[in-house]
Amino acid sequence: MRKLKAAEHQFKAFLFRLFAPSLRRRRGANATLDGRSMRKVLFLRPEKIGDMVISFPVFDALKKQFPHLEIGLVGSPRNYAVIKDDPRFSKIFLYRKNLLRDFRMLRAIRRERYDCVLDMINDDSVTTLFMSQLAAPGKPTVGIGKTRYDEFYDYNYLHADGVGGHIIENTLRLLEPFGIDTGNASGYAPPYVSAEAQAKVHGYIKALGSGLRIGFNLSAGNPTRIWPAEKTERLSQQLLARDDKTQLVLITAPADRERGETLLAKLDGSVSHVPPDLNLMEVSALISKLDLLISPDTSLIHIARSFHIPVVGLYCSAKKNFQRWRPFEQEEGAVVSNHDGHIFDITPEEVFERVVQILDQRRQVTS
């Protein structure tokens, strides 16, 4: 997999060197973009689910300032589940890494005649650089965190990492050319959850009762972020023993269903496993009704925080990644490993202590 990724990067670097002379460069400093005179804008976010979830505050802030704007979005098969029914977007296009299909996608985008293109990838990307130039030729392009490709964007804003910039705060800076004060923009914007999704999980949520509802996500896209089984069991037992009214909800991706069922069989008390037929948005509806979510560094953390649900996240110690992706506006909500590459050394006692800390703080606020 690493060799394939390296080959892909080398090929894209070759394409950049080949076509760089023909790319449009920034023509000096531009005035503020006039959103009132625009009709359509296009956002580029062909990444993972978590990347898309942290982008929703940008869409909401733009629509709040300019309600008439139609928002087009380039997503990917990986994040389509979280956007496919979202009324925020008038058009959704999927970048599939398939030359023929992506060429057709680009033609469809150009027919929409967008007035501006905003590249949401918080780094240099050959893919979105070319896409930003070809999607709406001659129209303003806005980027964030571009260093090598800075000159090819009409507007580009560097990260605020030097002062602890969170990925949500960084991404909101895309709106600065529109004269929007991003410091006053809300960083909370949940994904769209349909009435049907809410209705589907209503019975399950009601059956949990009125006790403290703690979600425990056992899944992660990367094996280095999947906690050992003996530690998930020990933490679960600690949570259930703390309060006999605690309702522990195990959350797993379909591929990890067996691990969840194995853990469930070992536990006594009020514990359940989410139904196997729930899709991502139905799980999101469930998360919105929790009192707290425990999860490795995954998209579910960002979904929970978008609903103002407290989280305890398990993170690798990679400083740059943690600084950007830690729980939004919840400094105490993370347990950090001593290793850059995995979370295996985090102990159940560390996680349990953090859970108790957050629940005690919440009780003090509500009492």
Short mmCIF file of C-alpha atoms in Angstrom, two decimals, residues 97-347:
data_model
loop_
_atom_site.label_atom_id
_atom_site.label_comp_id
_atom_site.label_asym_id
_atom_site.label_seq_id
_atom_site.Cartn_x
_atom_site.Cartn_y
_atom_site.Cartn_z
CA LYS A 97 -9.73 8.53 -9.10
CA ASN A 98 -10.95 7.16 -12.41
CA LEU A 99 -9.69 9.16 -15.38
CA LEU A 100 -12.74 8.74 -17.63
CA ARG A 101 -15.34 9.23 -14.91
CA ASP A 102 -13.48 12.19 -13.41
CA PHE A 103 -13.20 13.82 -16.83
CA ARG A 104 -16.97 13.52 -17.17
CA MET A 105 -17.37 14.95 -13.67
CA LEU A 106 -15.23 17.94 -14.60
CA ARG A 107 -17.33 18.59 -17.71
CA ALA A 108 -20.49 18.51 -15.59
CA ILE A 109 -18.93 20.95 -13.12
CA ARG A 110 -17.97 23.39 -15.87
CA ARG A 111 -21.54 23.38 -17.19
CA GLU A 112 -22.67 24.76 -13.82
CA ARG A 113 -20.58 27.94 -14.35
CA TYR A 114 -19.42 28.46 -10.78
CA ASP A 115 -18.35 31.95 -9.73
CA CYS A 116 -15.66 30.83 -7.29
CA VAL A 117 -13.81 27.65 -6.30
CA LEU A 118 -12.68 26.95 -2.73
CA ASP A 119 -10.10 24.21 -2.12
CA MET A 120 -10.71 22.87 1.39
CA ILE A 121 -7.72 20.53 1.60
CA ASN A 122 -5.53 22.01 4.34
CA ASP A 123 -2.29 21.24 2.52
CA ASP A 124 -0.73 21.17 -0.94
CA SER A 125 -2.64 18.85 -3.26
CA VAL A 126 -1.93 18.41 -6.97
CA THR A 127 -5.40 16.95 -7.44
CA THR A 128 -7.34 19.90 -6.08
CA LEU A 129 -4.88 22.39 -7.58
CA PHE A 130 -5.73 21.15 -11.07
CA MET A 131 -9.40 20.82 -10.18
CA SER A 132 -9.57 24.39 -8.86
CA GLN A 133 -8.09 25.72 -12.10
CA LEU A 134 -10.16 23.60 -14.47
CA ALA A 135 -13.55 23.66 -12.72
CA ALA A 136 -14.24 27.35 -13.41
CA PRO A 137 -11.54 28.83 -15.67
CA GLY A 138 -10.70 32.43 -14.91
CA LYS A 139 -12.79 32.55 -11.73
CA PRO A 140 -11.31 33.29 -8.28
CA THR A 141 -9.76 30.38 -6.41
CA VAL A 142 -9.31 30.21 -2.64
CA GLY A 143 -6.98 27.84 -0.77
CA ILE A 144 -5.87 27.13 2.78
CA GLY A 145 -2.45 25.98 3.95
CA LYS A 146 -0.86 25.95 0.50
CA THR A 147 2.90 26.43 0.57
CA ARG A 148 4.41 24.96 -2.61
CA TYR A 149 1.34 25.93 -4.66
CA ASP A 150 0.58 29.28 -3.06
CA GLU A 151 1.11 31.28 -6.26
CA PHE A 152 -1.62 29.35 -8.10
CA TYR A 153 -4.43 30.54 -5.81
CA ASP A 154 -5.93 34.01 -5.84
CA TYR A 155 -6.33 33.80 -2.08
CA ASN A 156 -4.43 31.50 0.27
CA TYR A 157 -4.31 31.52 4.05
CA LEU A 158 -1.74 29.74 6.15
CA HIS A 159 -2.70 27.72 9.19
CA ALA A 160 -2.86 29.21 12.65
CA ASP A 161 -0.90 26.26 14.05
CA GLY A 162 1.58 28.58 15.69
CA VAL A 163 -1.16 29.62 18.12
CA GLY A 164 -2.81 26.22 18.38
CA GLY A 165 -5.12 26.44 15.38
CA HIS A 166 -7.72 23.68 15.26
CA ILE A 167 -8.63 22.18 11.87
CA ILE A 168 -12.10 23.75 12.11
CA GLU A 169 -10.68 27.20 12.85
CA ASN A 170 -8.14 26.83 10.05
CA THR A 171 -10.76 25.75 7.51
CA LEU A 172 -13.08 28.62 8.41
CA ARG A 173 -10.38 30.98 7.14
CA LEU A 174 -11.45 30.09 3.60
CA LEU A 175 -14.27 32.59 4.14
CA GLU A 176 -12.05 35.57 4.90
CA PRO A 177 -11.99 36.75 1.25
CA PHE A 178 -15.78 37.17 1.51
CA GLY A 179 -15.37 39.63 4.37
CA ILE A 180 -16.73 37.15 6.91
CA ASP A 181 -15.33 37.48 10.43
CA THR A 182 -14.45 33.84 11.01
CA GLY A 183 -13.67 34.54 14.66
CA ASN A 184 -17.39 35.00 15.20
CA ALA A 185 -18.45 32.03 13.07
CA SER A 186 -19.73 28.98 14.90
CA GLY A 187 -17.49 25.93 14.82
CA TYR A 188 -20.52 23.72 15.44
CA ALA A 189 -22.51 22.46 12.47
CA PRO A 190 -23.78 18.88 12.59
CA PRO A 191 -24.30 16.69 9.55
CA TYR A 192 -27.82 16.53 8.18
CA VAL A 193 -29.82 13.79 9.87
CA SER A 194 -33.18 13.11 8.23
CA ALA A 195 -36.45 12.66 10.08
CA GLU A 196 -36.45 9.06 8.87
CA ALA A 197 -33.03 8.42 10.45
CA GLN A 198 -34.17 9.95 13.72
CA ALA A 199 -37.34 7.86 13.70
CA LYS A 200 -35.42 4.65 13.03
CA VAL A 201 -33.27 5.00 16.17
CA HIS A 202 -36.03 6.46 18.37
CA GLY A 203 -37.15 3.08 19.69
CA TYR A 204 -33.60 1.96 20.42
CA ILE A 205 -32.84 5.18 22.29
CA LYS A 206 -36.07 4.96 24.27
CA ALA A 207 -35.22 1.40 25.30
CA LEU A 208 -31.94 2.61 26.82
CA GLY A 209 -33.93 4.29 29.57
CA SER A 210 -33.16 7.50 31.41
CA GLY A 211 -29.74 6.60 32.80
CA LEU A 212 -26.40 8.04 31.77
CA ARG A 213 -25.79 7.09 28.12
CA ILE A 214 -22.14 6.48 27.26
CA GLY A 215 -21.19 5.46 23.74
CA PHE A 216 -18.01 3.41 23.24
CA ASN A 217 -16.77 3.22 19.64
CA LEU A 218 -14.52 0.20 19.10
CA SER A 219 -13.77 0.83 15.41
CA ALA A 220 -11.20 2.87 13.52
CA GLY A 221 -10.08 3.01 9.91
CA ASN A 222 -6.47 2.35 10.88
CA PRO A 223 -5.42 -0.76 12.88
CA THR A 224 -3.00 1.39 14.90
CA ARG A 225 -6.02 3.16 16.42
CA ILE A 226 -7.90 0.00 17.44
CA TRP A 227 -7.52 -0.52 21.17
CA PRO A 228 -6.64 -4.03 22.45
CA ALA A 229 -9.64 -6.20 23.40
CA GLU A 230 -8.57 -6.70 27.03
CA LYS A 231 -8.42 -2.93 27.54
CA THR A 232 -11.84 -2.29 26.03
CA GLU A 233 -13.25 -4.96 28.35
CA ARG A 234 -11.59 -3.53 31.46
CA LEU A 235 -12.73 0.02 30.72
CA SER A 236 -16.28 -1.18 30.03
CA GLN A 237 -16.37 -2.96 33.38
CA GLN A 238 -15.11 0.16 35.15
CA LEU A 239 -17.78 2.32 33.53
CA LEU A 240 -20.59 -0.08 34.42
CA ALA A 241 -19.34 -0.48 38.02
CA ARG A 242 -19.17 3.28 38.58
CA ASP A 243 -22.92 3.80 38.37
CA ASP A 244 -25.62 1.14 38.11
CA LYS A 245 -27.69 3.55 36.00
CA THR A 246 -25.03 3.82 33.28
CA GLN A 247 -26.19 2.67 29.86
CA LEU A 248 -23.15 1.57 27.82
CA VAL A 249 -23.68 1.60 24.05
CA LEU A 250 -21.10 -0.27 21.95
CA ILE A 251 -20.60 1.14 18.46
CA THR A 252 -18.83 -0.80 15.72
CA ALA A 253 -18.37 -0.65 11.98
CA PRO A 254 -19.80 -3.68 10.12
CA ALA A 255 -16.34 -5.25 9.79
CA ASP A 256 -15.90 -5.09 13.58
CA ARG A 257 -19.33 -6.43 14.49
CA GLU A 258 -17.90 -9.70 15.84
CA ARG A 259 -15.54 -7.86 18.20
CA GLY A 260 -18.48 -5.92 19.60
CA GLU A 261 -20.54 -9.08 20.11
CA THR A 262 -17.61 -10.82 21.83
CA LEU A 263 -17.24 -7.91 24.24
CA LEU A 264 -20.98 -7.75 24.85
CA ALA A 265 -21.02 -11.42 25.90
CA LYS A 266 -18.38 -10.74 28.56
CA LEU A 267 -20.17 -7.82 30.24
CA ASP A 268 -22.82 -7.71 32.92
CA GLY A 269 -25.05 -4.70 33.35
CA SER A 270 -26.86 -2.22 31.13
CA VAL A 271 -24.90 -2.62 27.91
CA SER A 272 -26.06 -2.95 24.32
CA HIS A 273 -24.61 -3.10 20.82
CA VAL A 274 -25.98 -0.78 18.12
CA PRO A 275 -28.24 -2.62 15.66
CA PRO A 276 -26.33 -3.99 12.65
CA ASP A 277 -28.61 -2.34 10.09
CA LEU A 278 -27.91 1.26 11.10
CA ASN A 279 -26.16 3.41 8.50
CA LEU A 280 -23.78 6.26 9.34
CA MET A 281 -26.46 8.94 9.57
CA GLU A 282 -28.63 6.76 11.80
CA VAL A 283 -25.62 6.18 14.05
CA SER A 284 -25.16 9.96 14.03
CA ALA A 285 -28.76 10.37 15.21
CA LEU A 286 -27.98 7.95 18.03
CA ILE A 287 -24.78 9.78 18.97
CA SER A 288 -26.72 13.04 19.24
CA LYS A 289 -28.68 11.50 22.14
CA LEU A 290 -25.66 10.32 24.15
CA ASP A 291 -24.25 11.99 27.25
CA LEU A 292 -20.65 11.16 26.26
CA LEU A 293 -18.75 9.31 23.54
CA ILE A 294 -15.48 7.40 23.92
CA SER A 295 -13.66 6.82 20.65
CA PRO A 296 -10.25 6.58 19.04
CA ASP A 297 -9.40 9.47 16.72
CA THR A 298 -12.17 8.94 14.13
CA SER A 299 -14.93 10.80 12.34
CA LEU A 300 -17.37 9.90 15.13
CA ILE A 301 -15.52 12.26 17.47
CA HIS A 302 -16.19 15.17 15.13
CA ILE A 303 -19.79 14.12 14.60
CA ALA A 304 -20.33 13.99 18.37
CA ARG A 305 -18.71 17.39 18.96
CA SER A 306 -20.83 18.93 16.19
CA PHE A 307 -23.86 18.00 18.33
CA HIS A 308 -22.13 19.41 21.46
CA ILE A 309 -21.72 15.90 22.87
CA PRO A 310 -18.64 15.62 25.14
CA VAL A 311 -16.04 13.13 23.98
CA VAL A 312 -13.03 11.26 25.30
CA GLY A 313 -10.74 10.68 22.35
CA LEU A 314 -7.74 8.34 22.17
CA TYR A 315 -4.90 9.89 20.16
CA CYS A 316 -1.41 9.11 18.99
CA SER A 317 1.21 11.57 20.21
CA ALA A 318 1.97 13.08 16.78
CA LYS A 319 1.91 16.74 17.84
CA LYS A 320 0.86 18.34 14.57
CA ASN A 321 -2.00 15.89 14.00
CA PHE A 322 -3.25 16.18 17.58
CA GLN A 323 -3.03 19.97 17.57
CA ARG A 324 -5.30 20.17 14.53
CA TRP A 325 -7.69 17.29 15.21
CA ARG A 326 -8.18 17.29 18.99
CA PRO A 327 -11.78 17.58 20.28
CA PHE A 328 -13.06 21.00 19.28
CA GLU A 329 -13.25 23.48 22.19
CA GLN A 330 -12.83 20.68 24.73
CA GLU A 331 -9.24 20.75 25.94
CA GLU A 332 -9.76 18.05 28.60
CA GLY A 333 -11.34 15.55 26.20
CA ALA A 334 -8.26 13.69 24.98
CA VAL A 335 -5.98 10.90 26.18
CA VAL A 336 -2.70 10.94 24.29
CA SER A 337 -0.41 7.96 23.74
CA ASN A 338 3.34 8.10 24.28
CA HIS A 339 3.82 6.87 20.71
CA ASP A 340 3.46 8.66 17.37
CA GLY A 341 2.20 5.57 15.58
CA HIS A 342 -0.36 3.85 17.83
CA ILE A 343 -2.60 4.12 20.92
CA PHE A 344 -1.89 0.67 22.38
CA ASP A 345 -0.11 1.96 25.50
CA ILE A 346 -3.06 4.05 26.72
CA THR A 347 -4.49 2.42 29.85
#
